[in-house]
Amino acid sequence: MSLPTTPQGWAIRLTKILSLHQAAHGLPRFPIDVAALAQDFSRQVFPDAPITIVKGLLLSKGVEGMLMPHPSGSGEWGIVYNETIRSPGRRNFTLAHELGHYLLHRQTNPGGLECTSRNMADWDEARNRIEAEANTFASYLLMPLDDFREQSKGRIIDIDVMTELADRYAVSLTAAILKWMTITNKRAMIVVGKEGFIDWAWSSEPLLRSRIYYAARQSVIPLPPASLAAQEVDGDTGRHGHRHPAGVWLGSEPVHEMTVFSPGNDQMTISLLLYPDQAPSRWEMAELEEEATLDTVDKFMGGGAG
Ligand SMILES: [Zn+2]
């Protein structure tokens, strides 16, 4: 059997092997034990280049994980994650990401690869192909599409559902939301904030079609002052969310925002924004814009009828 060449192809191949193994031994399908898979599979399929070590080490700040060749030149490989990372979901995603580099990129990168937390959020193939490929592989391996669709089908998506899915697959909340964003027909956006600013954001395809998105990191954009993310509300309020009127977030529509505040001290926020299912039509847009302009004029004139 020939070997796959794409991230999805590799993930599907490994998922098939795992399913057979799990069925034969009566094991649960999820979450996936990436460390065991990496070592067993590489030994069998690439006996000259097996992964013989998967472990945590104290790596420099900002480095999430590494794929490294054995320094002796034996041909063995090691996968390392930064042991300062406490979240098991982030660790698991990092291991899968590095396994993706091993399968797809070790021949072109014989010296190995070092990956930052920013790389783990790099999904743009045009900007950083190999990081995007490693992420795609990790996402498909840990959360196979068929199962993810089955689990999310017909449910009203909120932070609780996303947390449940993140637990099922042992991935971070961010990874689960990003996965859902790739399959949903909802107009949605994930916004990750750091210290009051937008660190990165991603719009679902249907929202992109309405041209609502934050451009990639060209400038520093503060979180909207009226957003939950900027207001540091209590955890329950953030999870339950708030329906903002038009004008708080991007676009001229009301937005339902649900935000989770990271327990760490890095002041990170993860916001899931849900826009109305139906994008406003062109004439509605014109009307909304006119209203917004009038509002601004009213405010400028120091009052208005409201
Ligand atoms: Zn990487």
Short mmCIF file of C-alpha atoms and ligand atoms in Angstrom, two decimals:
data_model
loop_
_atom_site.label_atom_id
_atom_site.label_comp_id
_atom_site.label_asym_id
_atom_site.label_seq_id
_atom_site.Cartn_x
_atom_site.Cartn_y
_atom_site.Cartn_z
CA MET A 1 0.00 0.00 0.00
CA SER A 2 1.44 3.38 -0.95
CA LEU A 3 1.91 6.01 1.73
CA PRO A 4 -0.32 9.08 1.98
CA THR A 5 1.10 12.45 1.00
CA THR A 6 -1.40 14.91 2.48
CA PRO A 7 -2.22 15.80 6.12
CA GLN A 8 -5.81 14.54 5.73
CA GLY A 9 -4.60 11.39 3.97
CA TRP A 10 -2.23 10.55 6.82
CA ALA A 11 -4.85 11.25 9.47
CA ILE A 12 -7.40 9.03 7.73
CA ARG A 13 -4.85 6.20 7.35
CA LEU A 14 -3.95 6.32 11.06
CA THR A 15 -7.61 6.57 12.06
CA LYS A 16 -8.35 3.35 10.14
CA ILE A 17 -5.46 1.49 11.77
CA LEU A 18 -6.54 2.74 15.20
CA SER A 19 -10.19 1.78 14.70
CA LEU A 20 -9.23 -1.80 13.79
CA HIS A 21 -6.90 -2.05 16.78
CA GLN A 22 -9.47 -0.57 19.16
CA ALA A 23 -12.27 -2.78 17.87
CA ALA A 24 -10.07 -5.89 18.20
CA HIS A 25 -9.22 -5.07 21.82
CA GLY A 26 -12.53 -3.54 22.85
CA LEU A 27 -10.92 -0.18 23.55
CA PRO A 28 -12.71 3.18 23.53
CA ARG A 29 -12.21 5.14 20.33
CA PHE A 30 -11.44 8.48 22.04
CA PRO A 31 -9.38 10.21 23.16
CA ILE A 32 -6.45 9.11 21.02
CA ASP A 33 -3.22 8.13 22.76
CA VAL A 34 -0.85 9.99 20.44
CA ALA A 35 2.35 9.00 22.26
CA ALA A 36 1.64 5.26 21.92
CA LEU A 37 0.41 5.64 18.35
CA ALA A 38 3.51 7.61 17.27
CA GLN A 39 5.89 5.01 18.66
CA ASP A 40 4.02 1.86 17.54
CA PHE A 41 3.23 3.11 14.07
CA SER A 42 6.67 4.55 13.29
CA ARG A 43 8.40 1.35 14.46
CA GLN A 44 6.27 -0.75 12.14
CA VAL A 45 6.19 1.45 9.06
CA PHE A 46 9.54 3.25 9.28
CA PRO A 47 11.83 0.83 11.14
CA ASP A 48 14.89 2.85 10.05
CA ALA A 49 13.47 6.06 11.52
CA PRO A 50 11.37 5.11 14.53
CA ILE A 51 10.07 7.57 17.11
CA THR A 52 11.62 6.20 20.28
CA ILE A 53 10.98 9.02 22.73
CA VAL A 54 7.86 11.04 23.51
CA LYS A 55 8.18 13.14 26.63
CA GLY A 56 7.93 16.50 28.36
CA LEU A 57 10.99 18.71 28.84
CA LEU A 58 11.59 22.19 30.12
CA LEU A 59 11.69 24.16 26.84
CA SER A 60 12.12 27.91 26.39
CA LYS A 61 9.12 30.12 26.93
CA GLY A 62 6.85 30.29 23.89
CA VAL A 63 8.06 26.93 22.52
CA GLU A 64 5.22 24.43 22.55
CA GLY A 65 6.93 21.34 21.16
CA MET A 66 9.70 19.91 19.01
CA LEU A 67 10.43 17.14 16.59
CA MET A 68 14.09 16.22 16.88
CA PRO A 69 16.44 13.66 15.38
CA HIS A 70 18.56 11.60 17.79
CA PRO A 71 21.88 13.48 18.13
CA SER A 72 23.86 10.26 17.56
CA GLY A 73 22.64 10.05 13.98
CA SER A 74 21.02 6.67 14.66
CA GLY A 75 17.99 7.67 12.61
CA GLU A 76 15.71 7.64 15.66
CA TRP A 77 13.38 10.54 16.33
CA GLY A 78 11.97 12.16 19.44
CA ILE A 79 8.86 14.21 20.10
CA VAL A 80 9.05 16.65 22.97
CA TYR A 81 6.45 18.96 24.49
CA ASN A 82 7.04 21.84 26.86
CA GLU A 83 6.32 20.45 30.31
CA THR A 84 5.37 23.88 31.63
CA ILE A 85 2.14 23.52 29.65
CA ARG A 86 -0.44 22.33 32.15
CA SER A 87 -3.40 21.86 29.82
CA PRO A 88 -3.64 18.18 28.75
CA GLY A 89 -5.56 19.30 25.66
CA ARG A 90 -2.74 21.55 24.50
CA ARG A 91 -0.18 18.83 25.18
CA ASN A 92 -2.15 16.30 23.18
CA PHE A 93 -2.58 18.68 20.25
CA THR A 94 1.14 19.48 20.32
CA LEU A 95 2.06 15.76 20.20
CA ALA A 96 -0.25 15.24 17.22
CA HIS A 97 1.16 18.37 15.53
CA GLU A 98 4.74 17.05 15.92
CA LEU A 99 3.69 13.62 14.67
CA GLY A 100 2.33 15.45 11.62
CA HIS A 101 5.75 17.06 11.07
CA TYR A 102 7.37 13.62 11.42
CA LEU A 103 5.11 12.05 8.79
CA LEU A 104 5.07 14.97 6.35
CA HIS A 105 8.22 17.03 6.85
CA ARG A 106 11.08 15.08 8.44
CA GLN A 107 12.75 14.38 5.10
CA THR A 108 12.82 18.06 4.13
CA ASN A 109 13.77 19.09 7.69
CA PRO A 110 16.38 16.54 8.77
CA GLY A 111 17.45 18.79 11.64
CA GLY A 112 13.96 18.66 13.15
CA LEU A 113 11.49 21.44 13.90
CA GLU A 114 10.73 23.70 16.85
CA CYS A 115 7.18 24.97 17.16
CA THR A 116 5.80 27.94 19.07
CA SER A 117 2.34 28.43 20.49
CA ARG A 118 1.71 30.79 17.59
CA ASN A 119 2.53 28.00 15.12
CA MET A 120 -0.21 25.90 16.75
CA ALA A 121 -2.70 28.54 15.61
CA ASP A 122 -1.27 28.85 12.11
CA TRP A 123 -3.91 27.54 9.70
CA ASP A 124 -3.01 29.67 6.72
CA GLU A 125 -1.27 27.45 4.16
CA ALA A 126 -0.21 30.44 2.08
CA ARG A 127 1.63 32.02 4.99
CA ASN A 128 3.18 29.03 6.70
CA ARG A 129 2.55 25.83 4.81
CA ILE A 130 4.25 23.27 7.02
CA GLU A 131 2.76 24.61 10.25
CA ALA A 132 -0.71 24.72 8.69
CA GLU A 133 -0.25 21.13 7.46
CA ALA A 134 0.84 19.90 10.88
CA ASN A 135 -2.25 21.55 12.41
CA THR A 136 -4.58 20.10 9.82
CA PHE A 137 -3.13 16.65 10.46
CA ALA A 138 -3.53 17.04 14.24
CA SER A 139 -7.10 18.26 13.92
CA TYR A 140 -8.15 15.37 11.64
CA LEU A 141 -6.33 12.76 13.70
CA LEU A 142 -7.68 13.83 17.09
CA MET A 143 -11.17 14.80 15.86
CA PRO A 144 -12.10 12.69 12.83
CA LEU A 145 -14.75 14.43 10.75
CA ASP A 146 -17.35 11.65 10.80
CA ASP A 147 -17.34 11.46 14.58
CA PHE A 148 -17.20 15.23 15.05
CA ARG A 149 -20.19 15.71 12.73
CA GLU A 150 -22.10 12.99 14.55
CA GLN A 151 -21.40 14.56 17.95
CA SER A 152 -22.34 18.11 16.98
CA LYS A 153 -25.27 17.29 14.68
CA GLY A 154 -28.51 19.07 15.50
CA ARG A 155 -27.16 20.67 18.68
CA ILE A 156 -27.31 24.31 19.58
CA ILE A 157 -23.66 25.21 19.74
CA ASP A 158 -22.44 27.00 22.81
CA ILE A 159 -19.37 26.96 25.03
CA ASP A 160 -20.71 24.01 27.06
CA VAL A 161 -21.12 21.82 23.97
CA MET A 162 -17.67 22.86 22.76
CA THR A 163 -16.17 22.04 26.17
CA GLU A 164 -17.82 18.62 26.09
CA LEU A 165 -16.31 17.95 22.65
CA ALA A 166 -12.90 19.22 23.78
CA ASP A 167 -13.07 16.71 26.67
CA ARG A 168 -14.15 13.86 24.39
CA TYR A 169 -11.13 14.30 22.12
CA ALA A 170 -8.74 15.62 24.82
CA VAL A 171 -8.01 18.79 22.88
CA SER A 172 -8.13 22.45 23.89
CA LEU A 173 -11.35 24.41 23.67
CA THR A 174 -9.77 26.47 20.90
CA ALA A 175 -8.99 23.37 18.82
CA ALA A 176 -12.56 22.09 19.20
CA ILE A 177 -14.06 25.47 18.21
CA LEU A 178 -11.75 25.73 15.18
CA LYS A 179 -12.78 22.24 14.10
CA TRP A 180 -16.46 23.12 14.38
CA MET A 181 -15.83 26.33 12.42
CA THR A 182 -14.55 24.31 9.46
CA ILE A 183 -17.75 22.23 9.17
CA THR A 184 -20.49 24.61 10.27
CA ASN A 185 -22.94 26.45 8.05
CA LYS A 186 -23.30 29.07 10.82
CA ARG A 187 -21.88 32.54 10.57
CA ALA A 188 -19.37 32.39 13.39
CA MET A 189 -16.03 33.78 14.50
CA ILE A 190 -13.48 32.82 17.14
CA VAL A 191 -11.51 35.68 18.65
CA VAL A 192 -8.57 35.00 20.93
CA GLY A 193 -7.61 37.97 23.03
CA LYS A 194 -4.43 38.62 24.96
CA GLU A 195 -3.94 41.42 27.46
CA GLY A 196 -6.84 43.38 26.02
CA PHE A 197 -5.89 43.01 22.37
CA ILE A 198 -6.96 40.67 19.59
CA ASP A 199 -4.22 38.05 19.32
CA TRP A 200 -5.85 36.29 16.37
CA ALA A 201 -9.31 35.65 14.96
CA TRP A 202 -10.89 33.28 12.48
CA SER A 203 -14.22 33.51 10.63
CA SER A 204 -16.25 30.56 9.37
CA GLU A 205 -16.70 30.27 5.60
CA PRO A 206 -20.31 31.57 5.65
CA LEU A 207 -19.20 34.63 7.66
CA LEU A 208 -16.25 35.21 5.34
CA ARG A 209 -18.74 35.36 2.50
CA SER A 210 -20.28 38.40 4.24
CA ARG A 211 -16.75 39.87 4.32
CA ILE A 212 -16.67 39.92 8.11
CA TYR A 213 -13.20 39.06 9.37
CA TYR A 214 -10.20 40.54 11.10
CA ALA A 215 -7.23 40.84 8.76
CA ALA A 216 -4.18 38.88 9.80
CA ARG A 217 -2.01 40.56 12.41
CA GLN A 218 -1.05 43.62 10.45
CA SER A 219 -2.00 46.00 13.18
CA VAL A 220 -2.72 45.92 16.87
CA ILE A 221 -6.47 45.91 17.46
CA PRO A 222 -7.89 46.30 20.96
CA LEU A 223 -10.83 44.09 22.00
CA PRO A 224 -14.05 46.11 21.57
CA PRO A 225 -14.54 47.97 24.89
CA ALA A 226 -18.20 46.84 25.18
CA SER A 227 -17.37 43.15 24.56
CA LEU A 228 -17.49 40.59 27.37
CA ALA A 229 -13.87 39.75 26.58
CA ALA A 230 -12.79 43.30 27.40
CA GLN A 231 -14.99 43.61 30.46
CA GLU A 232 -13.69 40.68 32.49
CA VAL A 233 -17.16 39.58 33.58
CA ASP A 234 -17.50 36.56 35.87
CA GLY A 235 -17.07 33.09 34.39
CA ASP A 236 -20.77 32.14 34.30
CA THR A 237 -21.79 35.36 32.58
CA GLY A 238 -19.03 34.88 30.03
CA ARG A 239 -19.96 31.27 29.26
CA HIS A 240 -23.66 31.99 29.03
CA GLY A 241 -22.87 34.95 26.82
CA HIS A 242 -24.51 38.18 25.82
CA ARG A 243 -26.39 39.33 22.75
CA HIS A 244 -24.80 42.61 21.72
CA PRO A 245 -26.53 45.17 19.53
CA ALA A 246 -24.98 45.96 16.16
CA GLY A 247 -21.75 47.89 16.33
CA VAL A 248 -20.02 46.21 19.26
CA TRP A 249 -18.25 43.59 17.13
CA LEU A 250 -17.39 43.77 13.41
CA GLY A 251 -20.25 44.22 10.96
CA SER A 252 -23.63 45.94 11.25
CA GLU A 253 -25.48 43.10 12.95
CA PRO A 254 -26.27 42.00 16.48
CA VAL A 255 -23.77 39.40 17.74
CA HIS A 256 -24.08 36.73 20.43
CA GLU A 257 -20.75 36.58 22.24
CA MET A 258 -19.69 33.79 24.58
CA THR A 259 -16.30 34.20 26.24
CA VAL A 260 -14.08 32.01 28.36
CA PHE A 261 -11.35 33.55 30.48
CA SER A 262 -8.16 31.53 30.63
CA PRO A 263 -7.33 30.49 34.20
CA GLY A 264 -3.64 31.31 33.64
CA ASN A 265 -2.09 34.69 34.26
CA ASP A 266 -1.59 35.50 30.59
CA GLN A 267 -4.99 37.29 30.46
CA MET A 268 -6.14 35.22 27.53
CA THR A 269 -9.75 35.21 26.39
CA ILE A 270 -11.47 32.91 23.91
CA SER A 271 -14.64 34.35 22.41
CA LEU A 272 -17.13 32.51 20.22
CA LEU A 273 -19.18 35.01 18.21
CA LEU A 274 -22.41 33.91 16.57
CA TYR A 275 -23.90 36.17 13.90
CA PRO A 276 -27.52 35.87 12.68
CA ASP A 277 -27.97 32.86 10.34
CA GLN A 278 -29.17 35.05 7.51
CA ALA A 279 -26.75 37.66 6.28
CA PRO A 280 -28.50 40.97 5.71
CA SER A 281 -29.36 41.58 2.06
CA ARG A 282 -27.76 44.42 0.18
CA TRP A 283 -30.60 46.89 0.72
CA GLU A 284 -30.83 45.94 4.39
CA MET A 285 -27.12 46.62 4.65
CA ALA A 286 -27.60 50.04 3.12
CA GLU A 287 -30.38 50.77 5.61
CA LEU A 288 -28.30 49.53 8.55
CA GLU A 289 -25.40 51.66 7.48
CA GLU A 290 -27.63 54.68 7.15
CA GLU A 291 -29.00 54.07 10.64
CA ALA A 292 -25.48 53.74 12.02
CA THR A 293 -24.49 56.99 10.33
CA LEU A 294 -27.53 58.76 11.77
CA ASP A 295 -26.69 57.37 15.22
CA THR A 296 -23.20 58.76 14.92
CA VAL A 297 -24.54 62.12 13.80
CA ASP A 298 -26.98 62.09 16.75
CA LYS A 299 -24.19 61.35 19.17
CA PHE A 300 -22.03 63.99 17.56
CA MET A 301 -24.86 66.52 17.89
CA GLY A 302 -25.04 65.62 21.57
CA GLY A 303 -28.35 63.89 21.89
CA GLY A 304 -30.95 62.51 19.55
CA ALA A 305 -34.48 61.39 20.13
CA GLY A 306 -33.61 58.12 21.95
ZN ZN B 1 5.12 22.93 13.97
#
